[in-house]
Short mmCIF file of C-alpha atoms in Angstrom, two decimals:
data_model
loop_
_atom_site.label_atom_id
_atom_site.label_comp_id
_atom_site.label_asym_id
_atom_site.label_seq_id
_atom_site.Cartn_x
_atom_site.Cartn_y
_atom_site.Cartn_z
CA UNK A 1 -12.38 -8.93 -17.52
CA UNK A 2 -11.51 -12.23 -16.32
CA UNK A 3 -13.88 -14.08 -12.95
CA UNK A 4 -10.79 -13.88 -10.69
CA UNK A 5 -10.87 -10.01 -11.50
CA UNK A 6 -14.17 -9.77 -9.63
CA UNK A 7 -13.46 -12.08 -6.60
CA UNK A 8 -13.75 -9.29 -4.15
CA UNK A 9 -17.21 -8.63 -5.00
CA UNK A 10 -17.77 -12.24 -3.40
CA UNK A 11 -16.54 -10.73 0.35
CA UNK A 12 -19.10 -7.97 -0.08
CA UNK A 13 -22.10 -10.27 -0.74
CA UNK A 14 -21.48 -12.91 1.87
CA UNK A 15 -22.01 -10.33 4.16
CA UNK A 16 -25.47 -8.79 3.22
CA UNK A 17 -27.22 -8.34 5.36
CA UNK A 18 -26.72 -8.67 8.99
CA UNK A 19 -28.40 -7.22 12.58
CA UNK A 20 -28.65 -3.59 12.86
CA UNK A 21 -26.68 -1.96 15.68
CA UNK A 22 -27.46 -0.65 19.06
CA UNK A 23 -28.38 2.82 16.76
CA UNK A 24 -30.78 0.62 14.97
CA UNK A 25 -29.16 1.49 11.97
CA UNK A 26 -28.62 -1.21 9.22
CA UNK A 27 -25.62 -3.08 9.69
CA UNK A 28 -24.45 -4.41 6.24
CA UNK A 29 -20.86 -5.42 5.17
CA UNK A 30 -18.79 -1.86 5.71
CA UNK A 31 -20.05 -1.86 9.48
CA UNK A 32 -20.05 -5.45 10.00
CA UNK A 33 -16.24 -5.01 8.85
CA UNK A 34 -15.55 -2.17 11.04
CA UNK A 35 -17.49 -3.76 13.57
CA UNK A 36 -15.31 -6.88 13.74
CA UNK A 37 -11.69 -5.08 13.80
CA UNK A 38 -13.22 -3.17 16.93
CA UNK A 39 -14.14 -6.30 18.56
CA UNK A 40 -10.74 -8.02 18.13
CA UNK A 41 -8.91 -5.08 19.11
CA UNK A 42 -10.74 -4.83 22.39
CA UNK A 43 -9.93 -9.00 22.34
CA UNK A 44 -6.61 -7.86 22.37
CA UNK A 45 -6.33 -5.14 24.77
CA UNK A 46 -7.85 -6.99 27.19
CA UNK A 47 -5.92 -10.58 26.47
CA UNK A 48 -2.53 -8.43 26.65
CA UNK A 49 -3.19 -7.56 30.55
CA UNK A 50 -2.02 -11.07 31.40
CA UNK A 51 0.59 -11.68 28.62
CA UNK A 52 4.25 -11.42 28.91
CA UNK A 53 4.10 -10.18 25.16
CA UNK A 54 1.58 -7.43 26.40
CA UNK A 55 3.54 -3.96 26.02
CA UNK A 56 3.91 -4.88 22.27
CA UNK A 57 0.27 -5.85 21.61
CA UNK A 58 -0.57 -2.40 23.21
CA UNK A 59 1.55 -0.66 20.90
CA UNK A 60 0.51 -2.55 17.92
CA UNK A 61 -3.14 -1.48 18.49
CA UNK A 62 -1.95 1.82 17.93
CA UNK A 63 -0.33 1.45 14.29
CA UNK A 64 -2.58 -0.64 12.98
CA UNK A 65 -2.03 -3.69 14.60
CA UNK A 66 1.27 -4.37 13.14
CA UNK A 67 4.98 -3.79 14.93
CA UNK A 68 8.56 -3.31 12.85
CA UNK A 69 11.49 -5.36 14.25
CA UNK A 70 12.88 -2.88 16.45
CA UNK A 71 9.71 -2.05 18.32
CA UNK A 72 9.35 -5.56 18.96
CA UNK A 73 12.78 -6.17 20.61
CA UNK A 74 12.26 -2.25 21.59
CA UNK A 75 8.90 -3.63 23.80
CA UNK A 76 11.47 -6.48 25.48
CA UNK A 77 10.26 -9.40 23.16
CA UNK A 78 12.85 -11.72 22.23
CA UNK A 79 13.69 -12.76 18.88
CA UNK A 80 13.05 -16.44 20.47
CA UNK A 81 9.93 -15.76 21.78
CA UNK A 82 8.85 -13.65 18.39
CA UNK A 83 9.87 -16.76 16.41
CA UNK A 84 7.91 -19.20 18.63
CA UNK A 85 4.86 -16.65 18.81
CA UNK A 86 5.28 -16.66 15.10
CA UNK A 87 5.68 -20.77 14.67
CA UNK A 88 2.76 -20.84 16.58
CA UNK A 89 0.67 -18.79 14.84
CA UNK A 90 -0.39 -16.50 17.71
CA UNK A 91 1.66 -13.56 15.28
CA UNK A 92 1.71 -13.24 11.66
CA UNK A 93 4.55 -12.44 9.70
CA UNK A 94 3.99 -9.02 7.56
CA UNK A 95 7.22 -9.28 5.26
CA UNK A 96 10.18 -6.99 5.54
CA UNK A 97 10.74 -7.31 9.20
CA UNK A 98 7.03 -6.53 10.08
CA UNK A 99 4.73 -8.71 12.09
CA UNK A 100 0.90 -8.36 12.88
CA UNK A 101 -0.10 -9.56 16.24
CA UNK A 102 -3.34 -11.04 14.64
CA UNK A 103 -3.39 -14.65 15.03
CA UNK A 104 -3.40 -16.83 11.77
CA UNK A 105 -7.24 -18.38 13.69
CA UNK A 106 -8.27 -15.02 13.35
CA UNK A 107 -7.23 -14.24 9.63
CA UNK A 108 -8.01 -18.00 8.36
CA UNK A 109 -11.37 -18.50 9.30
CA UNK A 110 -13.42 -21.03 7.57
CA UNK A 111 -15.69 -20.66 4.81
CA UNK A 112 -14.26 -16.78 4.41
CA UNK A 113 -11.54 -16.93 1.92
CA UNK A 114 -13.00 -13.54 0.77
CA UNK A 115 -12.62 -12.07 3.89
CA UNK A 116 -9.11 -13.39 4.90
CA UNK A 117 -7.87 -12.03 1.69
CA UNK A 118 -9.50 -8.53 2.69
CA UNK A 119 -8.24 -8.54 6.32
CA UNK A 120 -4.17 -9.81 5.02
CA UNK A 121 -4.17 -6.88 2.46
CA UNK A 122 -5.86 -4.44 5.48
CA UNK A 123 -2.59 -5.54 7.68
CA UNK A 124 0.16 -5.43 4.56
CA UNK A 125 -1.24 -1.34 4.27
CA UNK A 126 -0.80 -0.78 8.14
CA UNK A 127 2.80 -2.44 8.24
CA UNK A 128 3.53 -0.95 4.84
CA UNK A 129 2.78 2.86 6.15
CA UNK A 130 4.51 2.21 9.53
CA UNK A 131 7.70 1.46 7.78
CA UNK A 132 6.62 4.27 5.32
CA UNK A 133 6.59 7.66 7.91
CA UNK A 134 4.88 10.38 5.87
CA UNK A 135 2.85 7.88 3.98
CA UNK A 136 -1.17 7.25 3.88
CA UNK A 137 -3.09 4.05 2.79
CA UNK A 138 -4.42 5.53 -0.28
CA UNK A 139 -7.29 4.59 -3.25
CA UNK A 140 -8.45 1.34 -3.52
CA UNK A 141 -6.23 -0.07 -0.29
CA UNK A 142 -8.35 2.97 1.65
CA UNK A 143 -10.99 1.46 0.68
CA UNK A 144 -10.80 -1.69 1.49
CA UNK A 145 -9.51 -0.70 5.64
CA UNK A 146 -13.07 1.35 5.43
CA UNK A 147 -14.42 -2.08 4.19
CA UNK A 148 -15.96 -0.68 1.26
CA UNK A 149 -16.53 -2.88 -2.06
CA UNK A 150 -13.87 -2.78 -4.83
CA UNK A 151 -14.02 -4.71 -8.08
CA UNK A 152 -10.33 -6.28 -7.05
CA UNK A 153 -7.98 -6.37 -4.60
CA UNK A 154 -4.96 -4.10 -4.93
CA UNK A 155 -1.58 -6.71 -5.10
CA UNK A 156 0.43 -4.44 -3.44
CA UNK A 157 -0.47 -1.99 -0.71
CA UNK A 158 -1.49 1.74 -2.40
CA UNK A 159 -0.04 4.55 -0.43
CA UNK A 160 -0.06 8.34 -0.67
CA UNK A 161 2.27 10.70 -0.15
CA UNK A 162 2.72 14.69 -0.15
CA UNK A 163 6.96 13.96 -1.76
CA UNK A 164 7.63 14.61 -5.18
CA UNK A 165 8.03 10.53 -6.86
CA UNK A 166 5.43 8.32 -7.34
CA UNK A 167 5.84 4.76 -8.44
CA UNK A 168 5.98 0.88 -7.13
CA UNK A 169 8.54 1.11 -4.24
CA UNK A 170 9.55 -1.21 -1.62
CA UNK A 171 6.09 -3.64 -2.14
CA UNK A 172 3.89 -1.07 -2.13
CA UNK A 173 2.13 1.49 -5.13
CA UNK A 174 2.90 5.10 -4.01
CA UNK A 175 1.00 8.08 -5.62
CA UNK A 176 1.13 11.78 -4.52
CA UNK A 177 -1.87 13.21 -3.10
CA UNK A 178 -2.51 17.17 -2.23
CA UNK A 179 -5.21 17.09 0.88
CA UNK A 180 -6.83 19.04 3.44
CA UNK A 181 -6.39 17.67 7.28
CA UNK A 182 -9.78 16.68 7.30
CA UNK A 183 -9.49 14.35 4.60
CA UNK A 184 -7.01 11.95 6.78
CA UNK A 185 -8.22 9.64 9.43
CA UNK A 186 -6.80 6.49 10.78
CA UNK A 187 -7.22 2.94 10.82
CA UNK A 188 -6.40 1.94 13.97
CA UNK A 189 -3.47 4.66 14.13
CA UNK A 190 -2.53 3.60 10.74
CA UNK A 191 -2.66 6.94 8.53
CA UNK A 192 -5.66 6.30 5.76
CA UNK A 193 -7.11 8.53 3.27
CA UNK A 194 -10.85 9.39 4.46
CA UNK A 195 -13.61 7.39 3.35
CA UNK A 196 -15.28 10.36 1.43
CA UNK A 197 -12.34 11.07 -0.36
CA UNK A 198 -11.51 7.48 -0.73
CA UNK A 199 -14.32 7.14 -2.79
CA UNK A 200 -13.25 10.42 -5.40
CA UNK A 201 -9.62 9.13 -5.72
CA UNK A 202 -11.02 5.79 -6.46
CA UNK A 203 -13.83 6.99 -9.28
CA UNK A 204 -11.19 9.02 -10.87
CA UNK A 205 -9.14 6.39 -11.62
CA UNK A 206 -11.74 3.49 -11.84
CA UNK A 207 -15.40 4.20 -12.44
CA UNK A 208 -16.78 1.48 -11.70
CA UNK A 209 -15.07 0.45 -7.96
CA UNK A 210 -15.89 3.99 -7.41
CA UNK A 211 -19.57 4.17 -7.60
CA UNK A 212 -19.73 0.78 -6.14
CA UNK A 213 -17.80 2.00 -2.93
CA UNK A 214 -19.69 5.65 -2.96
CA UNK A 215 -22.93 3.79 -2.73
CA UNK A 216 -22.19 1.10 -0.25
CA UNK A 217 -20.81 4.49 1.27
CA UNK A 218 -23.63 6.47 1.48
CA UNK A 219 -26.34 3.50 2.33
CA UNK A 220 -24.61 2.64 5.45
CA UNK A 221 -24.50 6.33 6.47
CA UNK A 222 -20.47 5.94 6.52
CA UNK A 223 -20.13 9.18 4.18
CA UNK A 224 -22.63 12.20 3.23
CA UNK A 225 -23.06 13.23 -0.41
CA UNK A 226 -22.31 16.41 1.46
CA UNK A 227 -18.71 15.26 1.81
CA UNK A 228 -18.23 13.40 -1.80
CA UNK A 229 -18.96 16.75 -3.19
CA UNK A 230 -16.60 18.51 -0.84
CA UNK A 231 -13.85 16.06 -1.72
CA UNK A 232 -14.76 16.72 -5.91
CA UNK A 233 -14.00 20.45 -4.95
CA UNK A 234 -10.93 19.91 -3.72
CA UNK A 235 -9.74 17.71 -6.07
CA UNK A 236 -10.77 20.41 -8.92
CA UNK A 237 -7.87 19.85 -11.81
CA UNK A 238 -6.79 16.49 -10.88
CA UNK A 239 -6.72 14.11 -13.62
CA UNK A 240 -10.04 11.91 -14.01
CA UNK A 241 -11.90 14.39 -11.77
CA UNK A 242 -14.17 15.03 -14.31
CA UNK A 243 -15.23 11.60 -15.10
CA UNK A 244 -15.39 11.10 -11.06
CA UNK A 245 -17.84 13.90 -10.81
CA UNK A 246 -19.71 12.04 -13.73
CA UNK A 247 -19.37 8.74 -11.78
CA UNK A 248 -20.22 10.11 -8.81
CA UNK A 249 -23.52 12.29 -9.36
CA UNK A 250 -24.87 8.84 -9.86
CA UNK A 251 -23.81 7.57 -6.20
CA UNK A 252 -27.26 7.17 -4.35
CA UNK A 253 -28.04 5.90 -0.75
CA UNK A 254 -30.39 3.53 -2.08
CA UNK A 255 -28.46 1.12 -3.96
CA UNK A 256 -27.88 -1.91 -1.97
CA UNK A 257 -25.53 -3.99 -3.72
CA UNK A 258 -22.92 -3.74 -5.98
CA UNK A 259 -24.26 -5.06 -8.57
CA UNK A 260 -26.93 -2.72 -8.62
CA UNK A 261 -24.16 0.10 -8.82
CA UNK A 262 -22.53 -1.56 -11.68
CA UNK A 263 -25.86 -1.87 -13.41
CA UNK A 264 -26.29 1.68 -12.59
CA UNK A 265 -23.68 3.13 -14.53
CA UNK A 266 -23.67 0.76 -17.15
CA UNK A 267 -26.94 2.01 -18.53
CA UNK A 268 -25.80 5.71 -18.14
CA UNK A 269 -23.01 5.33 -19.98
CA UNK A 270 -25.07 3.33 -22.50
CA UNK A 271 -27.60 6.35 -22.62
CA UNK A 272 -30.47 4.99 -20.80
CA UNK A 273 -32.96 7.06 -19.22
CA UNK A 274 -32.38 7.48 -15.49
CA UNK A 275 -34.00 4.71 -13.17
CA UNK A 276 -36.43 4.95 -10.82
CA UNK A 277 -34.07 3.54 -7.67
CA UNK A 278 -36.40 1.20 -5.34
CA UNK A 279 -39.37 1.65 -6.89
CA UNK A 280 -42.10 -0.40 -4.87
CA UNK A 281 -44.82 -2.10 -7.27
CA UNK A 282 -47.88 -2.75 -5.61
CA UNK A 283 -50.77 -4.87 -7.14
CA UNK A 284 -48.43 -6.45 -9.65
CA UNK A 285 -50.02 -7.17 -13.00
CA UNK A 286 -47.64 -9.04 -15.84
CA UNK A 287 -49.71 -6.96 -18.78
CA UNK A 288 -48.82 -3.94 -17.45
CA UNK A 289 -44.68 -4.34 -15.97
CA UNK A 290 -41.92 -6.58 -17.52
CA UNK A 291 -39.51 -7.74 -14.76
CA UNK A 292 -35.64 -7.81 -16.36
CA UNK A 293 -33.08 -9.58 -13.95
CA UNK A 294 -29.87 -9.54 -14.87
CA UNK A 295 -26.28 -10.87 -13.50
CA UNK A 296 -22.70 -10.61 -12.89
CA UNK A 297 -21.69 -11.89 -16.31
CA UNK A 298 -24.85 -9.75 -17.87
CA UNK A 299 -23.01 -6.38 -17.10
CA UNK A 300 -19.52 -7.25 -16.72
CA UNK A 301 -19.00 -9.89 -19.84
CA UNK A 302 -22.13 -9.13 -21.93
CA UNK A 303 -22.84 -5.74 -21.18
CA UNK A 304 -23.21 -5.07 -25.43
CA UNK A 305 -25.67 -7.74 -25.78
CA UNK A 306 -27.27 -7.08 -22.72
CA UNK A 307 -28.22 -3.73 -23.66
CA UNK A 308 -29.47 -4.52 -26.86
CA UNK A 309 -32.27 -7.14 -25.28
CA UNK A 310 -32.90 -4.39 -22.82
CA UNK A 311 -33.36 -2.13 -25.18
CA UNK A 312 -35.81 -4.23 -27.10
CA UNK A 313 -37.82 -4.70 -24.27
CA UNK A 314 -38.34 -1.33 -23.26
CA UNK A 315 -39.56 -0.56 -26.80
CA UNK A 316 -41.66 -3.56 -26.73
CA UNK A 317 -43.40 -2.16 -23.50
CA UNK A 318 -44.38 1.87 -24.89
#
């Protein structure tokens, strides 16, 4: 795996860990991104009361923050003024006749190339599903509206659909998906795959973003184990369900980084005894505990030798 395959990871740990919320929960980086979409679109709502461009900002925060060309003109914006709101940079241009009426300020922000690249992909998905009717945000795009942690960015929007093709179509990765009415939910009106089965789809067809996402997941309360396990029901006789269910028996609320997912499964695959998760060591005493730290390039690049030194050192502690 090459280091821009992991850049993602990079938006997930600038934002650990920040205030908890007025529920005094912990408010790490899946609610501080929820948190901050909420906050602009209220921005929004209440900044479109005195503009001319109003009627279409309203509608936009109803589809995901994004309008086609013929609801703008349909919401009496000019193609004039949509150029000029565009040139200026109070829009942003989505592709195919799409625009997002997020201002380029809010996307480019400095210091957060991470997060910029998270937010553009979150608005290709909602324009790509508005001009897609029928079609859901899907896999590791889903994940990444529900601001959950995936190894990489998808580089085209994934989508579900109930048809009968799958395929790359029209800038976007479509896949069919069979689900129950409770496993869609919105982003901001724009159709998206539930979090809890988010999080199956993904592990099925990538272990490791799945456990990653399934544990971020479950520590910030965003998803029950009781509804992973509903989702792996469901999804009985898919293909990679079994390895999902694998994945996912591993998902715990008290990993708190990715890294410490990726570690996770790395020594169950390897055939490692299971961890004790957060264990607190009082009275530390260097005869009797060995402290191993490892890193990104530990599991992802050296995993091999990695767990050979690890395995050394366990034997040198019986």
């Amino acid at each position: 795996m090459r280091a821009e395959d992991v850049t993602d990871l990079d938006w997930y740990l600038d934002k650990v860990v920040v205030p908890s919320d007025i529920e005094r929960r912990e408010v790490g980086p899946v609610r501080a991104w929820q948190g901050s979409w909420a906050a602009l679109a209220h921005r929004l709502g209440v900044e479109a009361d005195e503009s001319p461009v109003g009627d279409a900002v309203r509608l936009a925060l109803t589809q995901g923050f994004v309008l086609g060309r013929a609801q703008v003109r349909g919401s009496g914006v000019t193609d004039a003024t949509l150029r000029r709101t565009i040139r200026h940079g109070d829009w942003t241009s989505r592709g195919h006749g799409s625009v997002a009426v997020v201002s380029r300020s809010d996307l480019d922000r400095v210091g957060e190339e991470h997060d910029q690249r998270r937010r553009e992909h979150a608005l290709q998905c909602a324009a790509a599903v508005q001009r897609k009717p029928g079609h859901l945000i899907a896999v590791a795009s889903a994940a990444v509206v529900h601001g959950l942690p995936v190894l990489t960015l998808p580089s085209l929007p994934e989508l579900a659909t109930v048809a009968t093709t799958s395929g790359r179509r029209h800038a976007s990765h479509v896949r069919i998906a069979e689900l129950g009415p409770d496993e869609v939910t919105d982003w901001f009106g724009a159709p998206t795959i539930t979090a809890d089965r988010t999080v199956v789809d993904l592990a099925r067809s990538d272990a490791r973003s799945g456990l990653m996402a399934a544990d971020a997941a479950l520590h910030e309360g965003v998803v029950g184990s009781e509804g992973i396990t509903r989702s792996l029901q469901r999804s009985a006789g898919l293909f990679g369900v079994r390895r999902a269910r694998d994945v996912l028996a591993l998902a715990s609320h008290l990993i708190e980084s990715p890294l410490e997912s990726l570690t996770h499964l790395a020594l169950h695959d390897s055939g490692f005894p299971p961890p004790e998760l957060q264990r607190k060591i009082r009275g530390f005493d260097g005869k009797a505990y060995r402290v191993a730290r490892v890193t990104w390039t530990d599991v992802l690049h050296q995993w091999p030798a990695t767990s050979s030194w690890l395995r050394a050192l366990m034997a040198s502690t019986r």
